[in-house]
């Protein structure tokens, strides 16, 4: 995918992330039991979004690096 596409994906993901970790959406996962990998469900929810953000930003960086390699070098003055 192109750099532009990955930028749009990153923006969309982080907007959804912001909505998913604040009230009232956060209250949908606010259950004391059962634990997910030893974490309360609400903390596991937020952790999953943060880890997803890591993946999205990593892919965006790869796309940016690929675009920089493919760009023609600028001429000297």
XYZ file of C-alpha atoms in Angstrom:
77
model
C 0.000 0.000 0.000
C 1.070 3.552 -0.547
C 2.244 5.999 2.083
C -0.950 8.012 1.645
C -3.071 4.935 2.353
C -1.083 4.096 5.497
C -1.444 7.676 6.707
C -5.207 7.438 6.331
C -5.256 4.079 8.111
C -3.197 5.545 10.968
C -5.513 8.545 11.331
C -8.630 6.365 11.253
C -7.201 3.852 13.718
C -6.201 6.525 16.204
C -9.565 8.272 16.003
C -11.298 4.958 16.709
C -8.726 4.295 19.461
C -9.585 7.607 21.121
C -13.289 6.780 21.109
C -12.731 3.190 22.271
C -10.840 4.083 25.438
C -13.080 6.878 26.742
C -16.550 6.909 28.235
C -19.119 5.603 27.225
C -17.460 2.931 25.050
C -15.006 2.000 27.798
C -17.920 1.086 30.074
C -18.867 -1.745 27.681
C -15.753 -3.667 28.752
C -15.795 -2.568 32.406
C -16.282 -5.979 34.004
C -14.385 -7.168 37.073
C -14.232 -10.760 35.912
C -12.811 -12.714 34.082
C -9.238 -11.597 33.755
C -7.561 -11.465 30.342
C -3.930 -12.594 30.536
C -3.918 -11.662 34.204
C -5.239 -8.143 33.609
C -8.710 -6.825 34.370
C -10.751 -6.663 31.182
C -10.737 -2.851 31.061
C -6.935 -2.696 31.317
C -6.542 -5.460 28.717
C -8.839 -3.442 26.398
C -6.669 -0.331 26.654
C -3.458 -2.378 26.345
C -4.727 -4.049 23.176
C -5.432 -0.641 21.613
C -1.967 0.620 22.532
C -0.325 -2.479 21.044
C -2.454 -2.063 17.920
C -1.226 1.511 17.698
C 2.343 0.239 17.843
C 1.672 -2.048 14.867
C -0.064 0.671 12.832
C 2.727 3.191 13.433
C 5.378 0.573 12.617
C 3.676 -0.148 9.282
C 3.389 3.582 8.605
C 7.126 3.946 9.214
C 7.869 1.071 6.822
C 5.694 2.689 4.150
C 7.443 6.041 4.686
C 10.881 4.420 4.379
C 9.789 2.624 1.195
C 8.483 5.901 -0.262
C 11.738 7.680 0.594
C 13.774 4.977 -1.174
C 11.524 5.145 -4.243
C 11.592 8.953 -4.478
C 14.019 10.321 -7.068
C 16.988 12.147 -5.535
C 16.800 15.910 -5.625
C 19.270 17.704 -7.920
C 22.063 19.920 -6.672
C 20.853 23.500 -6.833
